[in-house]
Coordinates of C-alpha atoms and ligand atoms in Angstrom, one line a residue:
X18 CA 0.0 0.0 0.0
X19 CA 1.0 3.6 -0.8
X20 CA 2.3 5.7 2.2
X21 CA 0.4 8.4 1.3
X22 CA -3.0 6.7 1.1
X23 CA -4.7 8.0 4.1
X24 CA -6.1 11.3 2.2
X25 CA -6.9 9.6 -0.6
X26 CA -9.0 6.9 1.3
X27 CA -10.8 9.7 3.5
X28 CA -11.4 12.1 0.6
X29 CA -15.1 10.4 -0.4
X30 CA -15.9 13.2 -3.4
X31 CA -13.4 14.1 -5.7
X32 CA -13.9 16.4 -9.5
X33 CA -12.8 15.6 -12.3
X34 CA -12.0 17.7 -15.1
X35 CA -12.2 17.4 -19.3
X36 CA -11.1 20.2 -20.7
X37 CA -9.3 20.6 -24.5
X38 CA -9.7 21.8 -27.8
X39 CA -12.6 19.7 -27.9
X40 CA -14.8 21.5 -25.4
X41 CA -14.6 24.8 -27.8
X42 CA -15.6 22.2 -31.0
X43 CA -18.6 21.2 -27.9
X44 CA -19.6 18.1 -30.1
X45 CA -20.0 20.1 -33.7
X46 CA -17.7 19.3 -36.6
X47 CA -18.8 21.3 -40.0
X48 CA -22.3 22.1 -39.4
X49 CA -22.8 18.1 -38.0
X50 CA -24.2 17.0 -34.3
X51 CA -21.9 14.6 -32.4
X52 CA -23.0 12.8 -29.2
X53 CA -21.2 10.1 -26.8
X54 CA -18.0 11.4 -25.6
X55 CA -17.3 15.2 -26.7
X56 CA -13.2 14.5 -26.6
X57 CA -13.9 11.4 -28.9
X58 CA -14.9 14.2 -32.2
X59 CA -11.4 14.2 -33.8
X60 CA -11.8 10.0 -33.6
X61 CA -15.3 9.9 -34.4
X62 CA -15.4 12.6 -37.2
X63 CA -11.8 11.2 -38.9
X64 CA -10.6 14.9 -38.5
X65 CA -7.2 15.3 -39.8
X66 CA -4.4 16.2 -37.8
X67 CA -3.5 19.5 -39.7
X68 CA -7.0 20.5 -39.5
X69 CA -8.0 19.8 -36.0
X70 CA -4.5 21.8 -34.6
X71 CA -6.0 24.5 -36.7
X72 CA -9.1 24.7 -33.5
X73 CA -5.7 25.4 -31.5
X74 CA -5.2 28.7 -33.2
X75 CA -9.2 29.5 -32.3
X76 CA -9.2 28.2 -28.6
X77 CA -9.2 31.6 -26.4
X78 CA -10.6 30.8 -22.8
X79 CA -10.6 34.0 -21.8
X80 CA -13.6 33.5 -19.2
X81 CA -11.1 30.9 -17.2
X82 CA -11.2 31.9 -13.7
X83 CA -8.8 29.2 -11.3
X84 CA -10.0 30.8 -8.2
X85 CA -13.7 30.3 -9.2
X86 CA -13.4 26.7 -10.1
X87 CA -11.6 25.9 -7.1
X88 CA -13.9 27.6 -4.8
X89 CA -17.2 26.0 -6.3
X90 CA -14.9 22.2 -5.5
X91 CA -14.8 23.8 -2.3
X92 CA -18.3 24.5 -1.8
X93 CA -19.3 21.0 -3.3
X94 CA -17.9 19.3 -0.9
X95 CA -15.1 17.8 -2.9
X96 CA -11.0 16.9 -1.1
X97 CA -9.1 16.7 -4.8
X98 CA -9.5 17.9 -8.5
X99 CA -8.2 15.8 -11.2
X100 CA -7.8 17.8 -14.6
X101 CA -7.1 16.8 -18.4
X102 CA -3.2 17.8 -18.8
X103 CA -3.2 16.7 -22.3
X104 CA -6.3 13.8 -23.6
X105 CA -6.4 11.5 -26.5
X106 CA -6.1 14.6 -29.3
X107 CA -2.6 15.3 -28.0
X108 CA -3.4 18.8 -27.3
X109 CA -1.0 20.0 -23.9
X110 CA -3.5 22.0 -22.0
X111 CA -0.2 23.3 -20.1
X112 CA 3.2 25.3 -20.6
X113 CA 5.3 22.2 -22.2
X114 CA 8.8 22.5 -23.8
X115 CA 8.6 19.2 -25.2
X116 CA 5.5 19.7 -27.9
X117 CA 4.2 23.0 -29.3
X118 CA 1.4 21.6 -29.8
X119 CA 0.7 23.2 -26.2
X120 CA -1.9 26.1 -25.0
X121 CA 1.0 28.4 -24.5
X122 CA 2.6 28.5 -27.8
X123 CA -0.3 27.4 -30.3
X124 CA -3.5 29.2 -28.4
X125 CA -4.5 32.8 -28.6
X126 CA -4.8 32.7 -25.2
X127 CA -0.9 32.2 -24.4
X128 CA -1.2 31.5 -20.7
X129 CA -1.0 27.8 -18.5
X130 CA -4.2 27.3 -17.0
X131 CA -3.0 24.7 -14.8
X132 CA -0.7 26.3 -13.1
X133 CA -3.3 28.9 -11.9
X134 CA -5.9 25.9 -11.1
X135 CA -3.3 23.9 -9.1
X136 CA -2.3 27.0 -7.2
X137 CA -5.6 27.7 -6.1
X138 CA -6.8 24.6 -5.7
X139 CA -4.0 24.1 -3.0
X140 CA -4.9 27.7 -1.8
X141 CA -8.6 26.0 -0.9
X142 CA -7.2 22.3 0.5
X143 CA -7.4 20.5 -2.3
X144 CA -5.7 17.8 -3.6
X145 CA -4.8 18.5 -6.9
X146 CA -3.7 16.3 -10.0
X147 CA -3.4 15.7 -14.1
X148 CA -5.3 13.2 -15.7
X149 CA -2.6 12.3 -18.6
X150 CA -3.1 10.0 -21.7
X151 CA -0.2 8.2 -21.9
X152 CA -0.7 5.8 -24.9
X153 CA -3.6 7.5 -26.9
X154 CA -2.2 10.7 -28.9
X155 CA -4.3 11.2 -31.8
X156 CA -2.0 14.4 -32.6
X157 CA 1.5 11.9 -32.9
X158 CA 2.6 9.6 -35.8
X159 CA 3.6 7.1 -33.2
X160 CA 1.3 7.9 -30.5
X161 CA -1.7 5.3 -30.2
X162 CA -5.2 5.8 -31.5
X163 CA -5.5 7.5 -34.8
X164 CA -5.7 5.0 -37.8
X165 CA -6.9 7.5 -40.2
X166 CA -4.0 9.6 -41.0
X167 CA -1.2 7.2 -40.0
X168 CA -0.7 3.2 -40.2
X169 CA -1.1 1.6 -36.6
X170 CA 1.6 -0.8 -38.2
X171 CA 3.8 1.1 -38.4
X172 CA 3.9 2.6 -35.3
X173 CA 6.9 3.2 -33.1
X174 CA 5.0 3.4 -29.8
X175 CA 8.0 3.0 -27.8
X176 CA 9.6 6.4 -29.4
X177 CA 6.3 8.3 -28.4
X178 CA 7.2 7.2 -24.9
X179 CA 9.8 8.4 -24.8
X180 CA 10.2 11.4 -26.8
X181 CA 6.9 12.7 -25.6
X182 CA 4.7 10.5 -22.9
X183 CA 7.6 10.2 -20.4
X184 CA 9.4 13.8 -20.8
X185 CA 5.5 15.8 -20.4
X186 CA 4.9 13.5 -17.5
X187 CA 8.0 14.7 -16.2
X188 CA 7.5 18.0 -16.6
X189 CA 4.1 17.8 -15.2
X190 CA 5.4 16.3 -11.9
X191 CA 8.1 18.9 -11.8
X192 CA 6.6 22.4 -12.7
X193 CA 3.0 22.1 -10.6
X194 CA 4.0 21.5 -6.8
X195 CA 3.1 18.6 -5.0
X196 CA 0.0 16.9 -7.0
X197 CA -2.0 14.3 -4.9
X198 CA -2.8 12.0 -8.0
X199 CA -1.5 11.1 -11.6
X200 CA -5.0 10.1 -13.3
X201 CA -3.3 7.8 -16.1
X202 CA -5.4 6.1 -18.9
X203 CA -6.5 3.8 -21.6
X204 CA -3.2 1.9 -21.2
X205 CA -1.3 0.1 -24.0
X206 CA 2.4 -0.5 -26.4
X207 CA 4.0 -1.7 -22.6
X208 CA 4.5 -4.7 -21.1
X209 CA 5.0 -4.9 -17.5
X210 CA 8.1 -4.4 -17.0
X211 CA 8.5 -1.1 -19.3
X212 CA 5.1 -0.4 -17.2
X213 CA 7.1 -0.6 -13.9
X214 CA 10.2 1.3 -15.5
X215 CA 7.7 4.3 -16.5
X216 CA 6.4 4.1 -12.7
X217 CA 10.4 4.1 -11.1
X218 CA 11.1 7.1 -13.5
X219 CA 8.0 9.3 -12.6
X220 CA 8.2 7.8 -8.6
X221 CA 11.6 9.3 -8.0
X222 CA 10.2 12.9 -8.9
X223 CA 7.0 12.8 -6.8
X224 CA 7.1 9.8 -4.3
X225 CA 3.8 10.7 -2.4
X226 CA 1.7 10.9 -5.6
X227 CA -0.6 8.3 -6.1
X228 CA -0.8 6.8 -9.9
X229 CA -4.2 5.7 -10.7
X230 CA -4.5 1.8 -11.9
X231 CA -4.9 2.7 -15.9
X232 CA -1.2 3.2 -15.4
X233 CA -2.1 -0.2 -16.8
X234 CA -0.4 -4.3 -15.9
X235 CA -2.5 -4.0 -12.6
X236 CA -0.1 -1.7 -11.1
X237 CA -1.0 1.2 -9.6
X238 CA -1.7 2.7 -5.7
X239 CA -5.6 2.3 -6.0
X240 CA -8.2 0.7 -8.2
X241 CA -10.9 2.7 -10.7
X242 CA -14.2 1.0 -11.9
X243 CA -14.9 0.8 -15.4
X244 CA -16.8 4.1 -16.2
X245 CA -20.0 4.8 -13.9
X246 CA -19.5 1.7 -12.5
X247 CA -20.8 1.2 -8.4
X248 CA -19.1 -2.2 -7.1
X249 CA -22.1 -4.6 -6.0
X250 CA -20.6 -4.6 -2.1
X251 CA -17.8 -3.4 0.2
X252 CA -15.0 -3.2 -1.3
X253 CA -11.5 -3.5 0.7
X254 CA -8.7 -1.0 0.3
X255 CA -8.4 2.3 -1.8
X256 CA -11.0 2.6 -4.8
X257 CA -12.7 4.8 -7.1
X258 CA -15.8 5.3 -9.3
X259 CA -15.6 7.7 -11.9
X260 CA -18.8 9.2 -13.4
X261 CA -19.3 12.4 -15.9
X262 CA -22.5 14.8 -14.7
X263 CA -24.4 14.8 -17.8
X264 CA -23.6 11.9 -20.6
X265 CA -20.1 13.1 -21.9
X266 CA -16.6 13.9 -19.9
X267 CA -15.3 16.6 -22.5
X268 CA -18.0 19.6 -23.2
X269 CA -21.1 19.3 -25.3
X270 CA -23.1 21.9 -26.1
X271 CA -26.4 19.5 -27.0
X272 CA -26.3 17.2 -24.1
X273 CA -28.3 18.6 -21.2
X274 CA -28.9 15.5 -19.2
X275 CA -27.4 16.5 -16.5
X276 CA -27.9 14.8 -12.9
X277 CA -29.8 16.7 -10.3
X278 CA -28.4 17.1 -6.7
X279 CA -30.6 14.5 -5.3
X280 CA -29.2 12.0 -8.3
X281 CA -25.6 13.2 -7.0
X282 CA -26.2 13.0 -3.3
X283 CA -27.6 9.1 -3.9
X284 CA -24.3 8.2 -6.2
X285 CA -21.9 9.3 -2.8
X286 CA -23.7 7.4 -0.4
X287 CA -23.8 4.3 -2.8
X288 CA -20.1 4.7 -3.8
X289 CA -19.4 5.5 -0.1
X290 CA -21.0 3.5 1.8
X291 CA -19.1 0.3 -0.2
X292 CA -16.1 2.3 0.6
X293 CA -15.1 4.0 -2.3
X294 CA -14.4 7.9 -3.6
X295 CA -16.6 9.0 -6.5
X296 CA -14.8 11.6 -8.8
X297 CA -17.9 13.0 -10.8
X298 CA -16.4 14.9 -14.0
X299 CA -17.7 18.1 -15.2
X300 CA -16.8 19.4 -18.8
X301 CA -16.4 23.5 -19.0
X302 CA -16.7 24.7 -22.3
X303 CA -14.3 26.6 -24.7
X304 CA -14.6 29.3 -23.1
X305 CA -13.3 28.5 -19.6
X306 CA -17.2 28.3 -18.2
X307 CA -18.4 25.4 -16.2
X308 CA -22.2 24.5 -17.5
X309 CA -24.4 26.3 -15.3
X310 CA -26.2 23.1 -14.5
X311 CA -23.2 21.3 -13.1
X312 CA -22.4 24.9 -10.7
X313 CA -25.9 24.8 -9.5
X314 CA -26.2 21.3 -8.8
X315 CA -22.8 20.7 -7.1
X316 CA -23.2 23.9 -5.1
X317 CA -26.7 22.0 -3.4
X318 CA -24.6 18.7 -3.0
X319 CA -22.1 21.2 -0.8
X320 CA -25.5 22.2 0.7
X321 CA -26.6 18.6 1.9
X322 CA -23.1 17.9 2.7
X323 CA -22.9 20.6 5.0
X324 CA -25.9 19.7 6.7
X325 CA -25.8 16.0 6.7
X326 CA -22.8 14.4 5.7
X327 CA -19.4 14.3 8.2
X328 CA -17.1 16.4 7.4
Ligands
JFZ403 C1 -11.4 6.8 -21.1 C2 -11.3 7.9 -22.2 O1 -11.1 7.3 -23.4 C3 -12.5 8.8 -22.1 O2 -12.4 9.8 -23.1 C4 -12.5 9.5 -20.8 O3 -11.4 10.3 -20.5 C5 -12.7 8.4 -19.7 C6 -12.7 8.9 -18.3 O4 -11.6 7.4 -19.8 O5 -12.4 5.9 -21.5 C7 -12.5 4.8 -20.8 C8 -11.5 4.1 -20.2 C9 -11.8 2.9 -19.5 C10 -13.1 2.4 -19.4 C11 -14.1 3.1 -20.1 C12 -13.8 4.2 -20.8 N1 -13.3 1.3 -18.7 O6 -12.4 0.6 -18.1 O7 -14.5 0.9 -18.6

């Protein structure tokens, strides 16, 4: 077991965060309606590399306010954020020197959102971490994932490793202060043992993270359920369910089926009372806004907490 477990175990409610060039597309490519998963539209809608970094060049949150998201966690109730550093598309939602392909040097906006948001996430108690795709990058010839513009094949999964999986994760765990978890996912190109080695190299920087267990070959400090998924009973040691509040992680402008407080309140007592966390994701749009829906309902869930839940 993890030495650091303890918060992790006692943290109950937990956010979690999708946020790329896919939230400003909202689930729309060329005049077309796309539902499911919004950060799936470059897979579903076959959109070419050069053309989807072109949304890069159009993606201006300027209504991103790190204080603001960090204080509505705070009022919900929630112990630790987990955000998108950089999903499937490739896209580095962060300052990184190892792909331009980064908000920084390919957005109009210019500035590193997660360095605010981890600051003031800290500022409020939280527990802060990345979510980081370390085999799917839709954006890399060798990355996993996109069979439309390159041959899987021929694929040198090992050099996107280590030219750009490992050094980003490095640089995450380096520039952003102490972060409580690295959310990985969607494993795959590793064995075990190049699974353990990637764990070694990142451990040394940041021994009291915890990785989550899509770091993939069973390893990992704590176990996550498949996707909304409540365990049947009591479940021993550290766990997770992860759930989105309407129907897709990353931001959709025509998906409105977003759960009510009540709806949230019931998911944390089922997940906790088997013992679990549940991190419920909400998807802020290109724009830097969290849905309206998602800050009303979470701000009544901080309500009932407050009244009726411990601590
Ligand atoms: C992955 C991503 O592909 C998806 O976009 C989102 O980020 C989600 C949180 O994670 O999708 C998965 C990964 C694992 C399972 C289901 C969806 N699973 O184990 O059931």
């Amino acid at each position: 077991e993890h030495d650091n477990i303890q918060w992790f175990k006692d943290a109950k409610f937990g956010m979690f965060i999708h946020w790329g060039l896919y939230s400003k597309l909202a689930g729309v490519w060329k005049g077309k309606n796309y539902y499911g998963s919004g950060e799936w539209i470059m897979h579903q809608a076959k959109i070419p590399v050069p053309e989807y970094a072109k949304v890069a060049s159009e993606f201006n949150p300027v209504d991103f306010n790190a204080e603001q998201w960090a204080k509505l966690a705070k009022d919900a109730g929630i112990k630790y954020i987990v955000i998108t550093a950089k999903h499937h598309e490739g896209f580095a939602m962060y300052d990184s020197k190892i792909s331009d392909f980064n908000i920084v040097k390919a957005s109009p906006y210019k500035k590193d959102p997660m360095k605010a948001l981890s600051e003031a996430s800290r500022k409020q108690g939280i527990q802060f971490g990345f979510y980081y795709s370390q085999f799917q990058d839709w954006h890399e010839p060798n990355g996993g994932g996109n069979d439309w513009d390159f041959n899987e094949k021929k694929k040198n999964y090992q050099q996107y490793y280590r030219e750009k999986a490992l050094p980003q994760l490095k640089e995450l765990l380096t520039n952003y202060g102490p972060l409580g978890i690295v959310w990985f996912d969607t494993p795959g190109g590793l064995s075990k043992k190049e699974t353990q080695k990637l764990i070694d190299e990142l451990r040394v920087i940041q021994p009291k993270s915890l990785f989550s267990s899509r770091v993939g070959q069973g390893l990992g400090d704590y176990k996550d359920f498949g996707d909304s998924e409540v365990p049947p009973a009591l479940i021993a040691g550290a766990w997770e369910s992860i759930y989105t509040h309407n129907d897709s992680w990353g931001y959709i402008q025509h998906d409105m089926n977003f759960k009510s407080s009540t709806q949230i309140i019931q998911l944390l007592a089922n997940v906790s009372s088997k013992g679990g966390n549940l991190m419920l994701n909400v998807g802020p749009d290109g724009k830097g806004n969290i849905p309206p829906y998602s800050v009303k309902y979470l701000k009544e869930t901080g309500k009932w907490l407050d009244r009726f839940g411990e601590s």
